[in-house]
Amino acid sequence: MVVGIIVVSLALFIRQAHKIGSSNSGTAETEQLNLTSGQFSTSGEGQISKDKVIFNLELTNHLPEVMELPFGSGQQFELVVRDEKNEEVYRYSDGKAFTQALVYKRINPGEALRWQDQWDLRDKKGNVVSPGRYRAEIEILVIPEEDRVKIEDHQLRTTIEFTLPERQQEDTQGNEDKTGQEVGLETPLAASGAKDSRIIPSTEAEAIIANVANAVMQALSTKEAEKIASYVHPVKGVRFTPYTYVDRERDLVFTPNEIRNFFNNQQRYLWGYYDGSGEEIILTPSEYYAKFIYSADFINAEQIGYNQVLSIGNMLENQFEVYDNPIIVEYYFSGFDPAYQGMDWKSLRLVFEESDNEWRLVGIIHNQWTI
């Protein structure tokens, strides 16, 4: 309970620090005026746990029209963390390989592009950093084009200021001394907005859901629609998410009866938008199944995680906020072709919620490396 209170309060503090750090150019009123009158705005927030800081970034479109923003490569943002001496201790792009190609991302009016990054609290030499004040400098790497709307540089940048307290360092070091590796929170906290601050620990979640999850995955692998439908939540149905971020408004939801006819249904639906091109994902359920559900042999997954995030891309993770105290089972492959150096990883997440003392399928989240 004490740990939970500390983490939540730190998360609130880091958001407040961001507001203070972003207001150096003027008063709060001036900042709000710039935000509403500007074409775009960049914002960020962070959450601190024992062994990492998770940064969530957004670029919001304030124009009344759909925009396609060009990026010069697969790297769409840069994030640099500096200490009190202004020395660089972390850079997002270090050690990463990015696709070298022009990429366009579509962003609708009033909506945002989202990314996420995690810093493991180590400096560039691999040492755990000291307690103290830190600053995260964020830049969204939209490239200018002559025939497109010019975006002012300040609209693509923001800064988050935060403090790593003494306890953060001591706990991390203590865990390293005991086990030889860092240890995270045994009971992680749900994102803000969840109905319960406690996420079921991995070992407990596995004991509860392993048999049910395996049965659902087996049915998915063999396209047994009737069996899949028997596990779907009778009221909420099952939501389909093509790329990690769960969109309450746009993700399609199918009832148990609709699942029974899933593979025979020839209607074409709008499931979302392709990463990179921004083109509409218009597919029949069977076509969607092949591309965004059973896109790999997940019944024989390389790793299975229970309420553990095994795959991290550049999209915002929000499944624990959207779903009601869920158990999420992730089936993960780290890659298939060595030539891609892990950039062809894939995973499928099955989301379960408890209903009348039974765990029911409420979400299927597809995840893969995105540009």
GROMACS .gro file of N, CA and C in nm, residues 145-284:
model
  420
  145GLU      N    1   0.833   2.036  -4.537
  145GLU     CA    2   0.815   2.020  -4.682
  145GLU      C    3   0.758   2.150  -4.738
  146GLU      N    4   0.806   2.190  -4.853
  146GLU     CA    5   0.772   2.321  -4.908
  146GLU      C    6   0.623   2.339  -4.932
  147ASP      N    7   0.556   2.234  -4.977
  147ASP     CA    8   0.415   2.248  -5.015
  147ASP      C    9   0.319   2.214  -4.902
  148ARG      N   10   0.370   2.206  -4.778
  148ARG     CA   11   0.285   2.170  -4.666
  148ARG      C   12   0.284   2.281  -4.561
  149VAL      N   13   0.189   2.272  -4.469
  149VAL     CA   14   0.179   2.371  -4.362
  149VAL      C   15   0.308   2.372  -4.280
  150LYS      N   16   0.362   2.491  -4.258
  150LYS     CA   17   0.484   2.503  -4.179
  150LYS      C   18   0.450   2.491  -4.031
  151ILE      N   19   0.521   2.406  -3.962
  151ILE     CA   20   0.501   2.387  -3.818
  151ILE      C   21   0.617   2.454  -3.746
  152GLU      N   22   0.586   2.548  -3.659
  152GLU     CA   23   0.690   2.617  -3.584
  152GLU      C   24   0.763   2.518  -3.493
  153ASP      N   25   0.892   2.541  -3.478
  153ASP     CA   26   0.977   2.448  -3.403
  153ASP      C   27   0.927   2.428  -3.260
  154HIS      N   28   0.879   2.536  -3.195
  154HIS     CA   29   0.837   2.524  -3.055
  154HIS      C   30   0.714   2.435  -3.039
  155GLN      N   31   0.637   2.416  -3.147
  155GLN     CA   32   0.519   2.331  -3.139
  155GLN      C   33   0.555   2.182  -3.139
  156LEU      N   34   0.680   2.152  -3.172
  156LEU     CA   35   0.726   2.013  -3.180
  156LEU      C   36   0.817   1.975  -3.064
  157ARG      N   37   0.827   2.063  -2.965
  157ARG     CA   38   0.917   2.038  -2.852
  157ARG      C   39   0.845   2.058  -2.719
  158THR      N   40   0.891   1.988  -2.618
  158THR     CA   41   0.846   2.012  -2.481
  158THR      C   42   0.950   1.958  -2.385
  159THR      N   43   0.936   1.993  -2.258
  159THR     CA   44   1.031   1.950  -2.156
  159THR      C   45   0.955   1.901  -2.034
  160ILE      N   46   1.002   1.792  -1.976
  160ILE     CA   47   0.947   1.739  -1.851
  160ILE      C   48   1.056   1.744  -1.745
  161GLU      N   49   1.029   1.808  -1.634
  161GLU     CA   50   1.124   1.811  -1.523
  161GLU      C   51   1.071   1.723  -1.410
  162PHE      N   52   1.160   1.645  -1.349
  162PHE     CA   53   1.117   1.553  -1.244
  162PHE      C   54   1.232   1.524  -1.149
  163THR      N   55   1.198   1.465  -1.036
  163THR     CA   56   1.295   1.433  -0.932
  163THR      C   57   1.294   1.283  -0.903
  164LEU      N   58   1.413   1.224  -0.899
  164LEU     CA   59   1.428   1.086  -0.851
  164LEU      C   60   1.468   1.095  -0.704
  165PRO      N   61   1.383   1.048  -0.613
  165PRO     CA   62   1.412   1.062  -0.470
  165PRO      C   63   1.516   0.962  -0.422
  166GLU      N   64   1.563   0.982  -0.300
  166GLU     CA   65   1.666   0.896  -0.241
  166GLU      C   66   1.620   0.752  -0.235
  167ARG      N   67   1.494   0.731  -0.199
  167ARG     CA   68   1.443   0.595  -0.185
  167ARG      C   69   1.450   0.518  -0.316
  168GLN      N   70   1.428   0.589  -0.428
  168GLN     CA   71   1.434   0.526  -0.559
  168GLN      C   72   1.568   0.457  -0.579
  169GLN      N   73   1.676   0.528  -0.548
  169GLN     CA   74   1.810   0.474  -0.566
  169GLN      C   75   1.836   0.358  -0.471
  170GLU      N   76   1.798   0.374  -0.344
  170GLU     CA   77   1.828   0.272  -0.245
  170GLU      C   78   1.758   0.142  -0.276
  171ASP      N   79   1.627   0.150  -0.314
  171ASP     CA   80   1.553   0.028  -0.343
  171ASP      C   81   1.609  -0.044  -0.463
  172THR      N   82   1.645   0.032  -0.568
  172THR     CA   83   1.698  -0.031  -0.688
  172THR      C   84   1.831  -0.098  -0.659
  173GLN      N   85   1.919  -0.027  -0.585
  173GLN     CA   86   2.049  -0.083  -0.554
  173GLN      C   87   2.035  -0.206  -0.465
  174GLY      N   88   1.941  -0.199  -0.369
  174GLY     CA   89   1.922  -0.312  -0.280
  174GLY      C   90   1.877  -0.435  -0.354
  175ASN      N   91   1.788  -0.418  -0.451
  175ASN     CA   92   1.741  -0.532  -0.529
  175ASN      C   93   1.852  -0.590  -0.613
  176GLU      N   94   1.940  -0.504  -0.666
  176GLU     CA   95   2.052  -0.554  -0.747
  176GLU      C   96   2.148  -0.635  -0.660
  177ASP      N   97   2.172  -0.589  -0.537
  177ASP     CA   98   2.263  -0.661  -0.450
  177ASP      C   99   2.211  -0.799  -0.417
  178LYS      N  100   2.079  -0.813  -0.403
  178LYS     CA  101   2.021  -0.940  -0.361
  178LYS      C  102   2.007  -1.038  -0.476
  179THR      N  103   1.976  -0.989  -0.595
  179THR     CA  104   1.940  -1.082  -0.703
  179THR      C  105   2.031  -1.072  -0.824
  180GLY      N  106   2.112  -0.966  -0.832
  180GLY     CA  107   2.197  -0.950  -0.948
  180GLY      C  108   2.126  -0.884  -1.064
  181GLN      N  109   1.999  -0.850  -1.047
  181GLN     CA  110   1.926  -0.780  -1.152
  181GLN      C  111   1.820  -0.692  -1.089
  182GLU      N  112   1.773  -0.595  -1.167
  182GLU     CA  113   1.672  -0.504  -1.113
  182GLU      C  114   1.539  -0.576  -1.096
  183VAL      N  115   1.465  -0.534  -0.994
  183VAL     CA  116   1.335  -0.592  -0.966
  183VAL      C  117   1.231  -0.482  -0.968
  184GLY      N  118   1.124  -0.500  -1.041
  184GLY     CA  119   1.019  -0.399  -1.050
  184GLY      C  120   0.919  -0.415  -0.937
  185LEU      N  121   0.809  -0.344  -0.948
  185LEU     CA  122   0.705  -0.353  -0.847
  185LEU      C  123   0.639  -0.490  -0.851
  186GLU      N  124   0.623  -0.554  -0.735
  186GLU     CA  125   0.554  -0.682  -0.732
  186GLU      C  126   0.407  -0.664  -0.766
  187THR      N  127   0.348  -0.554  -0.721
  187THR     CA  128   0.210  -0.524  -0.752
  187THR      C  129   0.205  -0.390  -0.823
  188PRO      N  130   0.215  -0.390  -0.958
  188PRO     CA  131   0.217  -0.263  -1.030
  188PRO      C  132   0.085  -0.190  -1.016
  189LEU      N  133   0.089  -0.060  -1.042
  189LEU     CA  134  -0.031   0.023  -1.029
  189LEU      C  135  -0.099   0.038  -1.163
  190ALA      N  136  -0.230   0.038  -1.162
  190ALA     CA  137  -0.305   0.061  -1.285
  190ALA      C  138  -0.292   0.207  -1.324
  191ALA      N  139  -0.312   0.234  -1.452
  191ALA     CA  140  -0.306   0.371  -1.500
  191ALA      C  141  -0.421   0.452  -1.441
  192SER      N  142  -0.403   0.584  -1.442
  192SER     CA  143  -0.506   0.672  -1.389
  192SER      C  144  -0.638   0.650  -1.461
  193GLY      N  145  -0.747   0.639  -1.385
  193GLY     CA  146  -0.878   0.618  -1.445
  193GLY      C  147  -0.928   0.476  -1.427
  194ALA      N  148  -0.839   0.382  -1.392
  194ALA     CA  149  -0.884   0.245  -1.369
  194ALA      C  150  -0.965   0.240  -1.240
  195LYS      N  151  -1.054   0.143  -1.231
  195LYS     CA  152  -1.143   0.136  -1.116
  195LYS      C  153  -1.074   0.083  -0.992
  196ASP      N  154  -0.963   0.012  -1.008
  196ASP     CA  155  -0.890  -0.043  -0.896
  196ASP      C  156  -0.743  -0.015  -0.920
  197SER      N  157  -0.672   0.029  -0.816
  197SER     CA  158  -0.532   0.065  -0.833
  197SER      C  159  -0.442  -0.057  -0.838
  198ARG      N  160  -0.494  -0.175  -0.817
  198ARG     CA  161  -0.413  -0.295  -0.810
  198ARG      C  162  -0.431  -0.379  -0.936
  199ILE      N  163  -0.319  -0.413  -0.999
  199ILE     CA  164  -0.320  -0.506  -1.109
  199ILE      C  165  -0.283  -0.643  -1.053
  200ILE      N  166  -0.356  -0.745  -1.091
  200ILE     CA  167  -0.330  -0.879  -1.039
  200ILE      C  168  -0.187  -0.920  -1.075
  201PRO      N  169  -0.105  -0.960  -0.977
  201PRO     CA  170   0.034  -0.999  -1.006
  201PRO      C  171   0.041  -1.114  -1.105
  202SER      N  172   0.152  -1.123  -1.174
  202SER     CA  173   0.167  -1.217  -1.284
  202SER      C  174   0.143  -1.362  -1.244
  203THR      N  175   0.204  -1.405  -1.134
  203THR     CA  176   0.189  -1.546  -1.094
  203THR      C  177   0.044  -1.579  -1.058
  204GLU      N  178  -0.022  -1.485  -0.991
  204GLU     CA  179  -0.162  -1.506  -0.955
  204GLU      C  180  -0.250  -1.505  -1.080
  205ALA      N  181  -0.220  -1.413  -1.172
  205ALA     CA  182  -0.297  -1.405  -1.297
  205ALA      C  183  -0.284  -1.533  -1.377
  206GLU      N  184  -0.163  -1.587  -1.382
  206GLU     CA  185  -0.141  -1.712  -1.458
  206GLU      C  186  -0.223  -1.826  -1.399
  207ALA      N  187  -0.223  -1.836  -1.266
  207ALA     CA  188  -0.299  -1.944  -1.201
  207ALA      C  189  -0.448  -1.932  -1.231
  208ILE      N  190  -0.497  -1.810  -1.241
  208ILE     CA  191  -0.640  -1.787  -1.264
  208ILE      C  192  -0.679  -1.815  -1.409
  209ILE      N  193  -0.599  -1.770  -1.503
  209ILE     CA  194  -0.646  -1.758  -1.641
  209ILE      C  195  -0.578  -1.850  -1.741
  210ALA      N  196  -0.470  -1.918  -1.706
  210ALA     CA  197  -0.391  -1.993  -1.804
  210ALA      C  198  -0.475  -2.092  -1.884
  211ASN      N  199  -0.558  -2.169  -1.818
  211ASN     CA  200  -0.638  -2.270  -1.889
  211ASN      C  201  -0.739  -2.207  -1.983
  212VAL      N  202  -0.804  -2.101  -1.937
  212VAL     CA  203  -0.902  -2.031  -2.021
  212VAL      C  204  -0.833  -1.968  -2.141
  213ALA      N  205  -0.721  -1.900  -2.117
  213ALA     CA  206  -0.649  -1.833  -2.225
  213ALA      C  207  -0.600  -1.934  -2.329
  214ASN      N  208  -0.550  -2.047  -2.282
  214ASN     CA  209  -0.502  -2.150  -2.374
  214ASN      C  210  -0.617  -2.205  -2.459
  215ALA      N  211  -0.734  -2.221  -2.398
  215ALA     CA  212  -0.850  -2.270  -2.473
  215ALA      C  213  -0.892  -2.170  -2.580
  216VAL      N  214  -0.892  -2.042  -2.545
  216VAL     CA  215  -0.927  -1.938  -2.643
  216VAL      C  216  -0.825  -1.934  -2.755
  217MET      N  217  -0.696  -1.939  -2.720
  217MET     CA  218  -0.593  -1.935  -2.824
  217MET      C  219  -0.600  -2.057  -2.915
  218GLN      N  220  -0.629  -2.172  -2.857
  218GLN     CA  221  -0.644  -2.292  -2.938
  218GLN      C  222  -0.760  -2.276  -3.036
  219ALA      N  223  -0.871  -2.220  -2.988
  219ALA     CA  224  -0.987  -2.199  -3.075
  219ALA      C  225  -0.956  -2.096  -3.184
  220LEU      N  226  -0.880  -1.993  -3.150
  220LEU     CA  227  -0.840  -1.895  -3.250
  220LEU      C  228  -0.751  -1.958  -3.357
  221SER      N  229  -0.661  -2.044  -3.314
  221SER     CA  230  -0.567  -2.105  -3.410
  221SER      C  231  -0.637  -2.195  -3.511
  222THR      N  232  -0.751  -2.252  -3.472
  222THR     CA  233  -0.824  -2.343  -3.560
  222THR      C  234  -0.955  -2.283  -3.612
  223LYS      N  235  -0.976  -2.155  -3.586
  223LYS     CA  236  -1.094  -2.082  -3.633
  223LYS      C  237  -1.225  -2.145  -3.587
  224GLU      N  238  -1.231  -2.188  -3.463
  224GLU     CA  239  -1.353  -2.247  -3.407
  224GLU      C  240  -1.441  -2.134  -3.352
  225ALA      N  241  -1.521  -2.076  -3.439
  225ALA     CA  242  -1.599  -1.957  -3.404
  225ALA      C  243  -1.694  -1.982  -3.288
  226GLU      N  244  -1.760  -2.096  -3.287
  226GLU     CA  245  -1.857  -2.126  -3.181
  226GLU      C  246  -1.788  -2.132  -3.045
  227LYS      N  247  -1.671  -2.193  -3.042
  227LYS     CA  248  -1.598  -2.205  -2.916
  227LYS      C  249  -1.547  -2.068  -2.871
  228ILE      N  250  -1.496  -1.988  -2.965
  228ILE     CA  251  -1.451  -1.853  -2.930
  228ILE      C  252  -1.566  -1.774  -2.871
  229ALA      N  253  -1.682  -1.781  -2.936
  229ALA     CA  254  -1.800  -1.706  -2.891
  229ALA      C  255  -1.841  -1.744  -2.749
  230SER      N  256  -1.820  -1.870  -2.713
  230SER     CA  257  -1.860  -1.915  -2.579
  230SER      C  258  -1.779  -1.848  -2.468
  231TYR      N  259  -1.663  -1.793  -2.503
  231TYR     CA  260  -1.579  -1.725  -2.404
  231TYR      C  261  -1.596  -1.573  -2.405
  232VAL      N  262  -1.665  -1.520  -2.506
  232VAL     CA  263  -1.681  -1.375  -2.519
  232VAL      C  264  -1.777  -1.322  -2.413
  233HIS      N  265  -1.748  -1.204  -2.362
  233HIS     CA  266  -1.834  -1.142  -2.260
  233HIS      C  267  -1.975  -1.125  -2.315
  234PRO      N  268  -2.078  -1.174  -2.244
  234PRO     CA  269  -2.214  -1.172  -2.299
  234PRO      C  270  -2.273  -1.032  -2.316
  235VAL      N  271  -2.223  -0.935  -2.241
  235VAL     CA  272  -2.276  -0.798  -2.248
  235VAL      C  273  -2.181  -0.705  -2.323
  236LYS      N  274  -2.054  -0.709  -2.288
  236LYS     CA  275  -1.957  -0.616  -2.346
  236LYS      C  276  -1.908  -0.659  -2.484
  237GLY      N  277  -1.917  -0.788  -2.516
  237GLY     CA  278  -1.862  -0.835  -2.641
  237GLY      C  279  -1.710  -0.834  -2.637
  238VAL      N  280  -1.647  -0.841  -2.755
  238VAL     CA  281  -1.501  -0.841  -2.763
  238VAL      C  282  -1.457  -0.729  -2.858
  239ARG      N  283  -1.362  -0.647  -2.811
  239ARG     CA  284  -1.312  -0.533  -2.888
  239ARG      C  285  -1.184  -0.574  -2.962
  240PHE      N  286  -1.173  -0.531  -3.089
  240PHE     CA  287  -1.056  -0.563  -3.171
  240PHE      C  288  -0.969  -0.439  -3.190
  241THR      N  289  -0.843  -0.449  -3.150
  241THR     CA  290  -0.749  -0.338  -3.159
  241THR      C  291  -0.633  -0.378  -3.249
  242PRO      N  292  -0.615  -0.313  -3.365
  242PRO     CA  293  -0.511  -0.356  -3.459
  242PRO      C  294  -0.369  -0.319  -3.418
  243TYR      N  295  -0.352  -0.207  -3.343
  243TYR     CA  296  -0.218  -0.161  -3.306
  243TYR      C  297  -0.215  -0.111  -3.162
  244THR      N  298  -0.193  -0.195  -3.066
  244THR     CA  299  -0.159  -0.161  -2.928
  244THR      C  300  -0.254  -0.065  -2.857
  245TYR      N  301  -0.265   0.060  -2.908
  245TYR     CA  302  -0.345   0.161  -2.839
  245TYR      C  303  -0.493   0.131  -2.854
  246VAL      N  304  -0.562   0.112  -2.742
  246VAL     CA  305  -0.704   0.078  -2.743
  246VAL      C  306  -0.785   0.206  -2.758
  247ASP      N  307  -0.861   0.214  -2.866
  247ASP     CA  308  -0.942   0.332  -2.895
  247ASP      C  309  -1.088   0.299  -2.864
  248ARG      N  310  -1.139   0.355  -2.755
  248ARG     CA  311  -1.276   0.325  -2.712
  248ARG      C  312  -1.379   0.364  -2.817
  249GLU      N  313  -1.350   0.469  -2.892
  249GLU     CA  314  -1.449   0.521  -2.987
  249GLU      C  315  -1.446   0.448  -3.121
  250ARG      N  316  -1.328   0.405  -3.165
  250ARG     CA  317  -1.314   0.355  -3.302
  250ARG      C  318  -1.298   0.204  -3.314
  251ASP      N  319  -1.238   0.140  -3.215
  251ASP     CA  320  -1.218  -0.004  -3.224
  251ASP      C  321  -1.352  -0.076  -3.235
  252LEU      N  322  -1.360  -0.173  -3.324
  252LEU     CA  323  -1.485  -0.246  -3.345
  252LEU      C  324  -1.508  -0.345  -3.232
  253VAL      N  325  -1.635  -0.360  -3.194
  253VAL     CA  326  -1.676  -0.455  -3.090
  253VAL      C  327  -1.778  -0.551  -3.151
  254PHE      N  328  -1.754  -0.682  -3.132
  254PHE     CA  329  -1.844  -0.785  -3.183
  254PHE      C  330  -1.909  -0.858  -3.065
  255THR      N  331  -2.038  -0.886  -3.078
  255THR     CA  332  -2.112  -0.961  -2.977
  255THR      C  333  -2.082  -1.111  -2.994
  256PRO      N  334  -2.119  -1.194  -2.895
  256PRO     CA  335  -2.100  -1.339  -2.912
  256PRO      C  336  -2.168  -1.393  -3.038
  257ASN      N  337  -2.289  -1.347  -3.068
  257ASN     CA  338  -2.358  -1.394  -3.189
  257ASN      C  339  -2.284  -1.354  -3.316
  258GLU      N  340  -2.229  -1.234  -3.317
  258GLU     CA  341  -2.152  -1.190  -3.434
  258GLU      C  342  -2.023  -1.269  -3.448
  259ILE      N  343  -1.965  -1.310  -3.337
  259ILE     CA  344  -1.844  -1.393  -3.343
  259ILE      C  345  -1.876  -1.530  -3.402
  260ARG      N  346  -1.994  -1.582  -3.373
  260ARG     CA  347  -2.031  -1.714  -3.427
  260ARG      C  348  -2.031  -1.714  -3.580
  261ASN      N  349  -2.058  -1.599  -3.640
  261ASN     CA  350  -2.062  -1.588  -3.786
  261ASN      C  351  -1.937  -1.518  -3.840
  262PHE      N  352  -1.836  -1.503  -3.756
  262PHE     CA  353  -1.719  -1.420  -3.787
  262PHE      C  354  -1.652  -1.462  -3.917
  263PHE      N  355  -1.625  -1.589  -3.933
  263PHE     CA  356  -1.546  -1.635  -4.049
  263PHE      C  357  -1.631  -1.652  -4.175
  264ASN      N  358  -1.762  -1.645  -4.162
  264ASN     CA  359  -1.850  -1.651  -4.278
  264ASN      C  360  -1.898  -1.513  -4.323
  265ASN      N  361  -1.871  -1.414  -4.241
  265ASN     CA  362  -1.917  -1.278  -4.268
  265ASN      C  363  -1.832  -1.215  -4.379
  266GLN      N  364  -1.895  -1.179  -4.489
  266GLN     CA  365  -1.823  -1.122  -4.603
  266GLN      C  366  -1.830  -0.969  -4.607
  267GLN      N  367  -1.891  -0.909  -4.506
  267GLN     CA  368  -1.897  -0.763  -4.502
  267GLN      C  369  -1.759  -0.706  -4.473
  268ARG      N  370  -1.728  -0.592  -4.534
  268ARG     CA  371  -1.599  -0.526  -4.513
  268ARG      C  372  -1.619  -0.411  -4.414
  269TYR      N  373  -1.534  -0.408  -4.312
  269TYR     CA  374  -1.545  -0.310  -4.204
  269TYR      C  375  -1.422  -0.220  -4.202
  270LEU      N  376  -1.441  -0.101  -4.144
  270LEU     CA  377  -1.328  -0.013  -4.116
  270LEU      C  378  -1.279  -0.045  -3.975
  271TRP      N  379  -1.160  -0.106  -3.966
  271TRP     CA  380  -1.105  -0.152  -3.838
  271TRP      C  381  -1.011  -0.051  -3.774
  272GLY      N  382  -0.969   0.047  -3.851
  272GLY     CA  383  -0.871   0.145  -3.803
  272GLY      C  384  -0.791   0.196  -3.920
  273TYR      N  385  -0.664   0.232  -3.893
  273TYR     CA  386  -0.579   0.289  -3.996
  273TYR      C  387  -0.440   0.224  -3.990
  274TYR      N  388  -0.385   0.195  -4.107
  274TYR     CA  389  -0.254   0.132  -4.113
  274TYR      C  390  -0.147   0.226  -4.060
  275ASP      N  391  -0.057   0.171  -3.979
  275ASP     CA  392   0.055   0.249  -3.931
  275ASP      C  393   0.145   0.286  -4.048
  276GLY      N  394   0.198   0.406  -4.044
  276GLY     CA  395   0.288   0.451  -4.150
  276GLY      C  396   0.213   0.524  -4.260
  277SER      N  397   0.131   0.452  -4.337
  277SER     CA  398   0.061   0.514  -4.450
  277SER      C  399  -0.063   0.591  -4.405
  278GLY      N  400  -0.125   0.549  -4.294
  278GLY     CA  401  -0.248   0.613  -4.250
  278GLY      C  402  -0.370   0.572  -4.331
  279GLU      N  403  -0.353   0.477  -4.423
  279GLU     CA  404  -0.465   0.431  -4.504
  279GLU      C  405  -0.565   0.354  -4.419
  280GLU      N  406  -0.690   0.354  -4.461
  280GLU     CA  407  -0.795   0.285  -4.387
  280GLU      C  408  -0.775   0.133  -4.393
  281ILE      N  409  -0.797   0.067  -4.280
  281ILE     CA  410  -0.794  -0.079  -4.275
  281ILE      C  411  -0.937  -0.126  -4.302
  282ILE      N  412  -0.966  -0.158  -4.426
  282ILE     CA  413  -1.100  -0.203  -4.466
  282ILE      C  414  -1.088  -0.349  -4.509
  283LEU      N  415  -1.137  -0.439  -4.424
  283LEU     CA  416  -1.120  -0.582  -4.445
  283LEU      C  417  -1.245  -0.657  -4.400
  284THR      N  418  -1.264  -0.777  -4.454
  284THR     CA  419  -1.364  -0.868  -4.399
  284THR      C  420  -1.309  -0.923  -4.267
   0.00000   0.00000   0.00000
